[in-house]
Amino acid sequence: LKINITEIDIPLAFGPAFEGERVRGGDLFGQMGGSKTQCTELVKMAEMNEIEDGKVNVIGPDIADMKEGDVLPLGIYVQIAGREFQPDFEPIMERQIHHLVNYIQGIMHIGQRDISWVRVSKAAVEKGFSLKDIGVVLHAKFHQEFQKIVDKVQVTLYTGKDDVDKLTATARAEYKKRDERVDTMTDEDVDTFYSCSLCQSFAPSHVCTVSPERTGLCGAYNWMDCKASFEINPTGPNQPIKKGKVLDQKLGRFEGVDAFIKGASKGAIDTYNFYSMVHAPMTTCGCCECIAAMLPSCNGIMTVGRDYTGDTPSGMKFTTLAGVMGGGASSPGFVGHSKFNITQKKFILGDGGLLRMVWMPKIVKDEIYDRLNARGAEMGVENFADLIADETVGVTEEEILPWLEEKGHPALSMEPLIG
Ligand code: SF4
Ligand code: ZN
């Protein structure tokens, strides 16, 4: 028996019309995540008898317990059971949380995975918004939009710090497993890449193309996920793209991709390169995990993640970079990418690859430390992570250059970045 849900029982208006709506300073009542507190999302498959359909629990304080200006940690834990459901579908369902929460009037959602951010407006609170409504929406929409694979949905919203930290640790182990599913695949192994146009409501000309060695810039979709998404929904946002003729092996330009993005961006973008940020890089949208920027005096590049709010040697903070580059344009010298992508083999390989990396925030470096060293060693440099400057060394090119010279950073002896 399939459940049909047409009504969404929340005190606020709901629909795609509210997706692009912002909750700015003066309208803000309270928030969760956004580097103020931890905010994490996880979708996990459950056994049929393990969960109760439609059950939504808020464990810990809710909106009614907050004062204006307060922050709360938040963990959104969704369990799904279905005869046709597979663990491969978990990331796809999880990525829906972003636009579905944005569909609620007066609520804004940014990011994904363990870097999510929910902003609640005063208007929404006046109408009686509760965190429970997030669960009500996810339950209803998952049934509506994924009827084929979903039989039961149970949602738990944690707002106690310990619970959220526990969920975050579990979630990170899951994300790691998902990321590693494409670890041994190469772009040459496949003749089909996948598009992702989920972010076009915010960035109309933006089209991600996801290949085995280039995970989506939000970090939430890899090639396997897009493939599974296409299987669930053949007319959905993830379409197969035949690579076609290789137009530029080094920069990663493919005839089939160019033809596809021209159509999907409605003519705004003619071409982009998979493996370059200097020459016609891929388009960037606002939900990228990291943004890389050229540092010409260091003959290298830097990258900065959403969770670092300080200054960077590019002269711009993450929020400024995301604001300037995140509208769906292809901006030579800059590119949005996922954290995982930094150590994928094709990362800006056309510009010299990972060995160009001269600066990143300590928090990102620590997180991917072992992977940086492993990939560095593959490229011939041992202990590469220790050669990358961070904010403790400096936050301008002038400050970090002498340090890089002293360490003998490989980027300094590479061919000029802009040639
Ligand atoms: Fe899809 Fe790219 Fe948006 Fe991620 S950033 S949801 S891969 S369009
Ligand atoms: Zn996006």
PDB file of N, CA, C and O in Angstrom, residues 265-334:
ATOM      1  N   SER A 265      22.374  25.498 -19.864  1.00  0.00           N
ATOM      2  CA  SER A 265      22.522  26.857 -19.313  1.00  0.00           C
ATOM      3  C   SER A 265      21.760  27.859 -20.183  1.00  0.00           C
ATOM      4  O   SER A 265      21.910  29.061 -20.018  1.00  0.00           O
ATOM      5  N   LYS A 266      20.969  27.363 -21.110  1.00  0.00           N
ATOM      6  CA  LYS A 266      20.215  28.172 -22.055  1.00  0.00           C
ATOM      7  C   LYS A 266      21.118  29.160 -22.786  1.00  0.00           C
ATOM      8  O   LYS A 266      20.822  30.353 -22.904  1.00  0.00           O
ATOM      9  N   GLY A 267      22.258  28.645 -23.212  1.00  0.00           N
ATOM     10  CA  GLY A 267      23.158  29.443 -24.033  1.00  0.00           C
ATOM     11  C   GLY A 267      24.107  30.340 -23.255  1.00  0.00           C
ATOM     12  O   GLY A 267      24.977  30.983 -23.833  1.00  0.00           O
ATOM     13  N   ALA A 268      23.967  30.412 -21.928  1.00  0.00           N
ATOM     14  CA  ALA A 268      24.826  31.317 -21.142  1.00  0.00           C
ATOM     15  C   ALA A 268      26.275  30.830 -21.103  1.00  0.00           C
ATOM     16  O   ALA A 268      27.205  31.627 -21.045  1.00  0.00           O
ATOM     17  N   ILE A 269      26.464  29.523 -21.115  1.00  0.00           N
ATOM     18  CA  ILE A 269      27.817  28.951 -21.045  1.00  0.00           C
ATOM     19  C   ILE A 269      28.030  28.029 -22.248  1.00  0.00           C
ATOM     20  O   ILE A 269      27.244  27.123 -22.485  1.00  0.00           O
ATOM     21  N   ASP A 270      29.109  28.280 -23.014  1.00  0.00           N
ATOM     22  CA  ASP A 270      29.404  27.486 -24.206  1.00  0.00           C
ATOM     23  C   ASP A 270      30.280  26.286 -23.914  1.00  0.00           C
ATOM     24  O   ASP A 270      30.202  25.261 -24.585  1.00  0.00           O
ATOM     25  N   THR A 271      31.184  26.489 -22.964  1.00  0.00           N
ATOM     26  CA  THR A 271      32.210  25.474 -22.761  1.00  0.00           C
ATOM     27  C   THR A 271      32.785  25.639 -21.376  1.00  0.00           C
ATOM     28  O   THR A 271      32.726  26.734 -20.804  1.00  0.00           O
ATOM     29  N   TYR A 272      33.279  24.552 -20.783  1.00  0.00           N
ATOM     30  CA  TYR A 272      34.161  24.666 -19.621  1.00  0.00           C
ATOM     31  C   TYR A 272      35.073  23.471 -19.512  1.00  0.00           C
ATOM     32  O   TYR A 272      34.846  22.448 -20.157  1.00  0.00           O
ATOM     33  N   ASN A 273      36.143  23.688 -18.748  1.00  0.00           N
ATOM     34  CA  ASN A 273      37.151  22.652 -18.595  1.00  0.00           C
ATOM     35  C   ASN A 273      37.004  21.976 -17.242  1.00  0.00           C
ATOM     36  O   ASN A 273      36.794  22.636 -16.233  1.00  0.00           O
ATOM     37  N   PHE A 274      37.178  20.661 -17.252  1.00  0.00           N
ATOM     38  CA  PHE A 274      37.073  19.904 -16.007  1.00  0.00           C
ATOM     39  C   PHE A 274      38.267  20.096 -15.094  1.00  0.00           C
ATOM     40  O   PHE A 274      38.146  20.050 -13.883  1.00  0.00           O
ATOM     41  N   TYR A 275      39.470  20.233 -15.704  1.00  0.00           N
ATOM     42  CA  TYR A 275      40.683  20.125 -14.888  1.00  0.00           C
ATOM     43  C   TYR A 275      41.464  21.437 -14.822  1.00  0.00           C
ATOM     44  O   TYR A 275      42.670  21.424 -14.629  1.00  0.00           O
ATOM     45  N   SER A 276      40.779  22.565 -15.001  1.00  0.00           N
ATOM     46  CA  SER A 276      41.482  23.843 -14.927  1.00  0.00           C
ATOM     47  C   SER A 276      40.634  24.870 -14.203  1.00  0.00           C
ATOM     48  O   SER A 276      39.415  24.887 -14.332  1.00  0.00           O
ATOM     49  N   MET A 277      41.298  25.708 -13.404  1.00  0.00           N
ATOM     50  CA  MET A 277      40.613  26.867 -12.830  1.00  0.00           C
ATOM     51  C   MET A 277      41.115  28.151 -13.487  1.00  0.00           C
ATOM     52  O   MET A 277      40.536  29.202 -13.317  1.00  0.00           O
ATOM     53  N   VAL A 278      42.214  28.037 -14.243  1.00  0.00           N
ATOM     54  CA  VAL A 278      42.788  29.213 -14.891  1.00  0.00           C
ATOM     55  C   VAL A 278      42.058  29.493 -16.200  1.00  0.00           C
ATOM     56  O   VAL A 278      41.720  30.632 -16.518  1.00  0.00           O
ATOM     57  N   HIS A 279      41.813  28.439 -16.964  1.00  0.00           N
ATOM     58  CA  HIS A 279      41.185  28.569 -18.279  1.00  0.00           C
ATOM     59  C   HIS A 279      39.764  28.026 -18.238  1.00  0.00           C
ATOM     60  O   HIS A 279      39.572  26.844 -17.972  1.00  0.00           O
ATOM     61  N   ALA A 280      38.795  28.864 -18.511  1.00  0.00           N
ATOM     62  CA  ALA A 280      37.380  28.457 -18.596  1.00  0.00           C
ATOM     63  C   ALA A 280      37.006  27.383 -17.570  1.00  0.00           C
ATOM     64  O   ALA A 280      36.687  26.255 -17.939  1.00  0.00           O
ATOM     65  N   PRO A 281      37.041  27.722 -16.292  1.00  0.00           N
ATOM     66  CA  PRO A 281      36.703  26.711 -15.283  1.00  0.00           C
ATOM     67  C   PRO A 281      35.202  26.394 -15.283  1.00  0.00           C
ATOM     68  O   PRO A 281      34.405  27.123 -15.876  1.00  0.00           O
ATOM     69  N   MET A 282      34.850  25.331 -14.607  1.00  0.00           N
ATOM     70  CA  MET A 282      33.444  24.971 -14.456  1.00  0.00           C
ATOM     71  C   MET A 282      32.705  26.084 -13.720  1.00  0.00           C
ATOM     72  O   MET A 282      33.319  26.856 -12.984  1.00  0.00           O
ATOM     73  N   THR A 283      31.415  26.163 -13.928  1.00  0.00           N
ATOM     74  CA  THR A 283      30.628  27.192 -13.249  1.00  0.00           C
ATOM     75  C   THR A 283      30.547  26.892 -11.746  1.00  0.00           C
ATOM     76  O   THR A 283      30.726  25.756 -11.325  1.00  0.00           O
ATOM     77  N   THR A 284      30.288  27.931 -10.968  1.00  0.00           N
ATOM     78  CA  THR A 284      30.252  27.788  -9.516  1.00  0.00           C
ATOM     79  C   THR A 284      28.921  28.299  -8.985  1.00  0.00           C
ATOM     80  O   THR A 284      28.421  29.322  -9.450  1.00  0.00           O
ATOM     81  N   CYS A 285      28.347  27.559  -8.038  1.00  0.00           N
ATOM     82  CA  CYS A 285      27.132  28.048  -7.382  1.00  0.00           C
ATOM     83  C   CYS A 285      27.422  28.260  -5.904  1.00  0.00           C
ATOM     84  O   CYS A 285      28.477  27.866  -5.399  1.00  0.00           O
ATOM     85  N   GLY A 286      26.500  28.865  -5.208  1.00  0.00           N
ATOM     86  CA  GLY A 286      26.744  29.311  -3.840  1.00  0.00           C
ATOM     87  C   GLY A 286      26.903  28.211  -2.808  1.00  0.00           C
ATOM     88  O   GLY A 286      27.309  28.475  -1.685  1.00  0.00           O
ATOM     89  N   CYS A 287      26.613  26.963  -3.154  1.00  0.00           N
ATOM     90  CA  CYS A 287      26.706  25.953  -2.112  1.00  0.00           C
ATOM     91  C   CYS A 287      28.000  25.156  -2.155  1.00  0.00           C
ATOM     92  O   CYS A 287      28.139  24.142  -1.484  1.00  0.00           O
ATOM     93  N   CYS A 288      28.983  25.648  -2.911  1.00  0.00           N
ATOM     94  CA  CYS A 288      30.269  24.938  -2.948  1.00  0.00           C
ATOM     95  C   CYS A 288      30.869  24.837  -1.538  1.00  0.00           C
ATOM     96  O   CYS A 288      30.746  25.754  -0.737  1.00  0.00           O
ATOM     97  N   GLU A 289      31.529  23.719  -1.283  1.00  0.00           N
ATOM     98  CA  GLU A 289      32.191  23.541   0.019  1.00  0.00           C
ATOM     99  C   GLU A 289      33.419  24.438   0.126  1.00  0.00           C
ATOM    100  O   GLU A 289      33.739  24.924   1.202  1.00  0.00           O
ATOM    101  N   CYS A 290      34.128  24.597  -0.977  1.00  0.00           N
ATOM    102  CA  CYS A 290      35.366  25.381  -0.987  1.00  0.00           C
ATOM    103  C   CYS A 290      35.412  26.221  -2.256  1.00  0.00           C
ATOM    104  O   CYS A 290      34.795  25.862  -3.257  1.00  0.00           O
ATOM    105  N   ILE A 291      36.171  27.313  -2.206  1.00  0.00           N
ATOM    106  CA  ILE A 291      36.464  28.068  -3.426  1.00  0.00           C
ATOM    107  C   ILE A 291      37.971  28.240  -3.528  1.00  0.00           C
ATOM    108  O   ILE A 291      38.623  28.669  -2.573  1.00  0.00           O
ATOM    109  N   ALA A 292      38.510  27.875  -4.687  1.00  0.00           N
ATOM    110  CA  ALA A 292      39.933  28.042  -4.934  1.00  0.00           C
ATOM    111  C   ALA A 292      40.157  29.346  -5.685  1.00  0.00           C
ATOM    112  O   ALA A 292      39.307  29.763  -6.474  1.00  0.00           O
ATOM    113  N   ALA A 293      41.296  29.991  -5.421  1.00  0.00           N
ATOM    114  CA  ALA A 293      41.642  31.234  -6.104  1.00  0.00           C
ATOM    115  C   ALA A 293      43.133  31.221  -6.422  1.00  0.00           C
ATOM    116  O   ALA A 293      43.930  30.660  -5.661  1.00  0.00           O
ATOM    117  N   MET A 294      43.508  31.850  -7.544  1.00  0.00           N
ATOM    118  CA  MET A 294      44.928  31.921  -7.905  1.00  0.00           C
ATOM    119  C   MET A 294      45.654  32.883  -6.978  1.00  0.00           C
ATOM    120  O   MET A 294      45.099  33.905  -6.573  1.00  0.00           O
ATOM    121  N   LEU A 295      46.913  32.567  -6.677  1.00  0.00           N
ATOM    122  CA  LEU A 295      47.779  33.488  -5.937  1.00  0.00           C
ATOM    123  C   LEU A 295      49.010  33.717  -6.810  1.00  0.00           C
ATOM    124  O   LEU A 295      50.020  33.009  -6.681  1.00  0.00           O
ATOM    125  N   PRO A 296      48.952  34.696  -7.717  1.00  0.00           N
ATOM    126  CA  PRO A 296      49.987  34.838  -8.751  1.00  0.00           C
ATOM    127  C   PRO A 296      51.402  35.016  -8.180  1.00  0.00           C
ATOM    128  O   PRO A 296      52.340  34.422  -8.712  1.00  0.00           O
ATOM    129  N   SER A 297      51.586  35.784  -7.116  1.00  0.00           N
ATOM    130  CA  SER A 297      52.955  35.980  -6.614  1.00  0.00           C
ATOM    131  C   SER A 297      53.556  34.701  -6.070  1.00  0.00           C
ATOM    132  O   SER A 297      54.774  34.580  -5.966  1.00  0.00           O
ATOM    133  N   CYS A 298      52.708  33.763  -5.665  1.00  0.00           N
ATOM    134  CA  CYS A 298      53.220  32.493  -5.140  1.00  0.00           C
ATOM    135  C   CYS A 298      53.249  31.416  -6.221  1.00  0.00           C
ATOM    136  O   CYS A 298      53.593  30.272  -5.937  1.00  0.00           O
ATOM    137  N   ASN A 299      52.845  31.798  -7.455  1.00  0.00           N
ATOM    138  CA  ASN A 299      52.789  30.834  -8.559  1.00  0.00           C
ATOM    139  C   ASN A 299      51.927  29.615  -8.198  1.00  0.00           C
ATOM    140  O   ASN A 299      52.194  28.497  -8.634  1.00  0.00           O
ATOM    141  N   GLY A 300      50.941  29.862  -7.350  1.00  0.00           N
ATOM    142  CA  GLY A 300      50.125  28.743  -6.887  1.00  0.00           C
ATOM    143  C   GLY A 300      48.687  29.175  -6.677  1.00  0.00           C
ATOM    144  O   GLY A 300      48.236  30.217  -7.172  1.00  0.00           O
ATOM    145  N   ILE A 301      47.982  28.332  -5.942  1.00  0.00           N
ATOM    146  CA  ILE A 301      46.579  28.611  -5.653  1.00  0.00           C
ATOM    147  C   ILE A 301      46.312  28.391  -4.159  1.00  0.00           C
ATOM    148  O   ILE A 301      47.095  27.766  -3.457  1.00  0.00           O
ATOM    149  N   MET A 302      45.207  28.926  -3.723  1.00  0.00           N
ATOM    150  CA  MET A 302      44.732  28.674  -2.358  1.00  0.00           C
ATOM    151  C   MET A 302      43.312  28.135  -2.455  1.00  0.00           C
ATOM    152  O   MET A 302      42.674  28.228  -3.490  1.00  0.00           O
ATOM    153  N   THR A 303      42.842  27.584  -1.354  1.00  0.00           N
ATOM    154  CA  THR A 303      41.413  27.294  -1.304  1.00  0.00           C
ATOM    155  C   THR A 303      40.906  27.590   0.092  1.00  0.00           C
ATOM    156  O   THR A 303      41.682  27.581   1.057  1.00  0.00           O
ATOM    157  N   VAL A 304      39.617  27.912   0.172  1.00  0.00           N
ATOM    158  CA  VAL A 304      39.032  28.208   1.483  1.00  0.00           C
ATOM    159  C   VAL A 304      37.667  27.549   1.579  1.00  0.00           C
ATOM    160  O   VAL A 304      36.910  27.519   0.610  1.00  0.00           O
ATOM    161  N   GLY A 305      37.382  26.962   2.734  1.00  0.00           N
ATOM    162  CA  GLY A 305      36.109  26.302   2.964  1.00  0.00           C
ATOM    163  C   GLY A 305      35.150  27.204   3.718  1.00  0.00           C
ATOM    164  O   GLY A 305      35.558  28.188   4.341  1.00  0.00           O
ATOM    165  N   ARG A 306      33.914  26.841   3.656  1.00  0.00           N
ATOM    166  CA  ARG A 306      32.838  27.592   4.298  1.00  0.00           C
ATOM    167  C   ARG A 306      33.034  27.737   5.810  1.00  0.00           C
ATOM    168  O   ARG A 306      32.564  28.693   6.422  1.00  0.00           O
ATOM    169  N   ASP A 307      33.710  26.774   6.416  1.00  0.00           N
ATOM    170  CA  ASP A 307      33.824  26.786   7.880  1.00  0.00           C
ATOM    171  C   ASP A 307      34.967  27.670   8.384  1.00  0.00           C
ATOM    172  O   ASP A 307      35.209  27.746   9.581  1.00  0.00           O
ATOM    173  N   TYR A 308      35.655  28.361   7.491  1.00  0.00           N
ATOM    174  CA  TYR A 308      36.707  29.305   7.908  1.00  0.00           C
ATOM    175  C   TYR A 308      36.238  30.717   7.564  1.00  0.00           C
ATOM    176  O   TYR A 308      36.006  31.035   6.394  1.00  0.00           O
ATOM    177  N   THR A 309      36.094  31.560   8.562  1.00  0.00           N
ATOM    178  CA  THR A 309      35.476  32.872   8.334  1.00  0.00           C
ATOM    179  C   THR A 309      36.500  34.008   8.287  1.00  0.00           C
ATOM    180  O   THR A 309      36.134  35.161   8.110  1.00  0.00           O
ATOM    181  N   GLY A 310      37.783  33.685   8.451  1.00  0.00           N
ATOM    182  CA  GLY A 310      38.812  34.730   8.492  1.00  0.00           C
ATOM    183  C   GLY A 310      39.258  35.193   7.116  1.00  0.00           C
ATOM    184  O   GLY A 310      38.696  34.804   6.087  1.00  0.00           O
ATOM    185  N   ASP A 311      40.300  36.032   7.099  1.00  0.00           N
ATOM    186  CA  ASP A 311      40.872  36.543   5.851  1.00  0.00           C
ATOM    187  C   ASP A 311      41.682  35.456   5.146  1.00  0.00           C
ATOM    188  O   ASP A 311      42.149  34.516   5.780  1.00  0.00           O
ATOM    189  N   THR A 312      41.842  35.630   3.837  1.00  0.00           N
ATOM    190  CA  THR A 312      42.646  34.678   3.056  1.00  0.00           C
ATOM    191  C   THR A 312      43.615  35.478   2.171  1.00  0.00           C
ATOM    192  O   THR A 312      43.372  36.657   1.905  1.00  0.00           O
ATOM    193  N   PRO A 313      44.669  34.840   1.684  1.00  0.00           N
ATOM    194  CA  PRO A 313      45.643  35.545   0.835  1.00  0.00           C
ATOM    195  C   PRO A 313      45.063  36.049  -0.490  1.00  0.00           C
ATOM    196  O   PRO A 313      45.726  36.816  -1.184  1.00  0.00           O
ATOM    197  N   SER A 314      43.864  35.629  -0.865  1.00  0.00           N
ATOM    198  CA  SER A 314      43.256  36.164  -2.093  1.00  0.00           C
ATOM    199  C   SER A 314      42.710  37.563  -1.856  1.00  0.00           C
ATOM    200  O   SER A 314      42.287  38.240  -2.786  1.00  0.00           O
ATOM    201  N   GLY A 315      42.710  37.998  -0.598  1.00  0.00           N
ATOM    202  CA  GLY A 315      42.147  39.305  -0.264  1.00  0.00           C
ATOM    203  C   GLY A 315      40.651  39.241   0.009  1.00  0.00           C
ATOM    204  O   GLY A 315      40.023  40.243   0.315  1.00  0.00           O
ATOM    205  N   MET A 316      40.068  38.041  -0.116  1.00  0.00           N
ATOM    206  CA  MET A 316      38.629  37.909   0.114  1.00  0.00           C
ATOM    207  C   MET A 316      38.343  36.767   1.093  1.00  0.00           C
ATOM    208  O   MET A 316      39.012  35.743   1.067  1.00  0.00           O
ATOM    209  N   LYS A 317      37.325  36.988   1.910  1.00  0.00           N
ATOM    210  CA  LYS A 317      36.858  35.915   2.786  1.00  0.00           C
ATOM    211  C   LYS A 317      35.963  34.959   1.982  1.00  0.00           C
ATOM    212  O   LYS A 317      35.497  35.317   0.904  1.00  0.00           O
ATOM    213  N   PHE A 318      35.676  33.806   2.576  1.00  0.00           N
ATOM    214  CA  PHE A 318      34.831  32.836   1.875  1.00  0.00           C
ATOM    215  C   PHE A 318      33.514  33.460   1.414  1.00  0.00           C
ATOM    216  O   PHE A 318      33.096  33.290   0.268  1.00  0.00           O
ATOM    217  N   THR A 319      32.856  34.193   2.310  1.00  0.00           N
ATOM    218  CA  THR A 319      31.530  34.728   1.966  1.00  0.00           C
ATOM    219  C   THR A 319      31.609  35.684   0.772  1.00  0.00           C
ATOM    220  O   THR A 319      30.712  35.695  -0.070  1.00  0.00           O
ATOM    221  N   THR A 320      32.692  36.473   0.711  1.00  0.00           N
ATOM    222  CA  THR A 320      32.848  37.398  -0.418  1.00  0.00           C
ATOM    223  C   THR A 320      33.087  36.609  -1.698  1.00  0.00           C
ATOM    224  O   THR A 320      32.454  36.867  -2.732  1.00  0.00           O
ATOM    225  N   LEU A 321      33.986  35.639  -1.629  1.00  0.00           N
ATOM    226  CA  LEU A 321      34.257  34.810  -2.801  1.00  0.00           C
ATOM    227  C   LEU A 321      32.983  34.130  -3.287  1.00  0.00           C
ATOM    228  O   LEU A 321      32.681  34.139  -4.482  1.00  0.00           O
ATOM    229  N   ALA A 322      32.221  33.558  -2.357  1.00  0.00           N
ATOM    230  CA  ALA A 322      30.993  32.858  -2.738  1.00  0.00           C
ATOM    231  C   ALA A 322      29.989  33.838  -3.331  1.00  0.00           C
ATOM    232  O   ALA A 322      29.278  33.522  -4.286  1.00  0.00           O
ATOM    233  N   GLY A 323      29.951  35.046  -2.785  1.00  0.00           N
ATOM    234  CA  GLY A 323      29.033  36.059  -3.297  1.00  0.00           C
ATOM    235  C   GLY A 323      29.384  36.471  -4.717  1.00  0.00           C
ATOM    236  O   GLY A 323      28.514  36.643  -5.565  1.00  0.00           O
ATOM    237  N   VAL A 324      30.680  36.604  -4.990  1.00  0.00           N
ATOM    238  CA  VAL A 324      31.110  37.070  -6.307  1.00  0.00           C
ATOM    239  C   VAL A 324      31.044  35.945  -7.349  1.00  0.00           C
ATOM    240  O   VAL A 324      30.592  36.144  -8.467  1.00  0.00           O
ATOM    241  N   MET A 325      31.497  34.733  -6.959  1.00  0.00           N
ATOM    242  CA  MET A 325      31.618  33.649  -7.946  1.00  0.00           C
ATOM    243  C   MET A 325      30.398  32.737  -7.976  1.00  0.00           C
ATOM    244  O   MET A 325      30.260  31.926  -8.880  1.00  0.00           O
ATOM    245  N   GLY A 326      29.546  32.816  -6.948  1.00  0.00           N
ATOM    246  CA  GLY A 326      28.535  31.773  -6.755  1.00  0.00           C
ATOM    247  C   GLY A 326      27.260  31.923  -7.561  1.00  0.00           C
ATOM    248  O   GLY A 326      26.304  31.200  -7.338  1.00  0.00           O
ATOM    249  N   GLY A 327      27.232  32.850  -8.500  1.00  0.00           N
ATOM    250  CA  GLY A 327      25.983  33.089  -9.222  1.00  0.00           C
ATOM    251  C   GLY A 327      25.805  32.227 -10.450  1.00  0.00           C
ATOM    252  O   GLY A 327      24.853  32.394 -11.209  1.00  0.00           O
ATOM    253  N   GLY A 328      26.734  31.305 -10.682  1.00  0.00           N
ATOM    254  CA  GLY A 328      26.584  30.425 -11.837  1.00  0.00           C
ATOM    255  C   GLY A 328      27.470  30.791 -13.006  1.00  0.00           C
ATOM    256  O   GLY A 328      27.340  30.245 -14.090  1.00  0.00           O
ATOM    257  N   ALA A 329      28.413  31.724 -12.782  1.00  0.00           N
ATOM    258  CA  ALA A 329      29.318  32.105 -13.866  1.00  0.00           C
ATOM    259  C   ALA A 329      30.556  31.211 -13.848  1.00  0.00           C
ATOM    260  O   ALA A 329      30.869  30.578 -12.849  1.00  0.00           O
ATOM    261  N   SER A 330      31.257  31.204 -14.987  1.00  0.00           N
ATOM    262  CA  SER A 330      32.572  30.580 -15.065  1.00  0.00           C
ATOM    263  C   SER A 330      33.564  31.720 -14.914  1.00  0.00           C
ATOM    264  O   SER A 330      33.622  32.620 -15.747  1.00  0.00           O
ATOM    265  N   SER A 331      34.320  31.751 -13.806  1.00  0.00           N
ATOM    266  CA  SER A 331      35.193  32.886 -13.488  1.00  0.00           C
ATOM    267  C   SER A 331      36.654  32.448 -13.517  1.00  0.00           C
ATOM    268  O   SER A 331      37.135  31.857 -12.552  1.00  0.00           O
ATOM    269  N   PRO A 332      37.369  32.723 -14.635  1.00  0.00           N
ATOM    270  CA  PRO A 332      38.762  32.290 -14.720  1.00  0.00           C
ATOM    271  C   PRO A 332      39.575  32.754 -13.504  1.00  0.00           C
ATOM    272  O   PRO A 332      39.461  33.901 -13.085  1.00  0.00           O
ATOM    273  N   GLY A 333      40.351  31.822 -12.961  1.00  0.00           N
ATOM    274  CA  GLY A 333      41.136  32.154 -11.777  1.00  0.00           C
ATOM    275  C   GLY A 333      40.482  31.731 -10.479  1.00  0.00           C
ATOM    276  O   GLY A 333      41.101  31.784  -9.420  1.00  0.00           O
ATOM    277  N   PHE A 334      39.224  31.327 -10.575  1.00  0.00           N
ATOM    278  CA  PHE A 334      38.476  30.896  -9.382  1.00  0.00           C
ATOM    279  C   PHE A 334      37.643  29.670  -9.733  1.00  0.00           C
ATOM    280  O   PHE A 334      37.125  29.585 -10.842  1.00  0.00           O
TER     281      PHE A 334
END
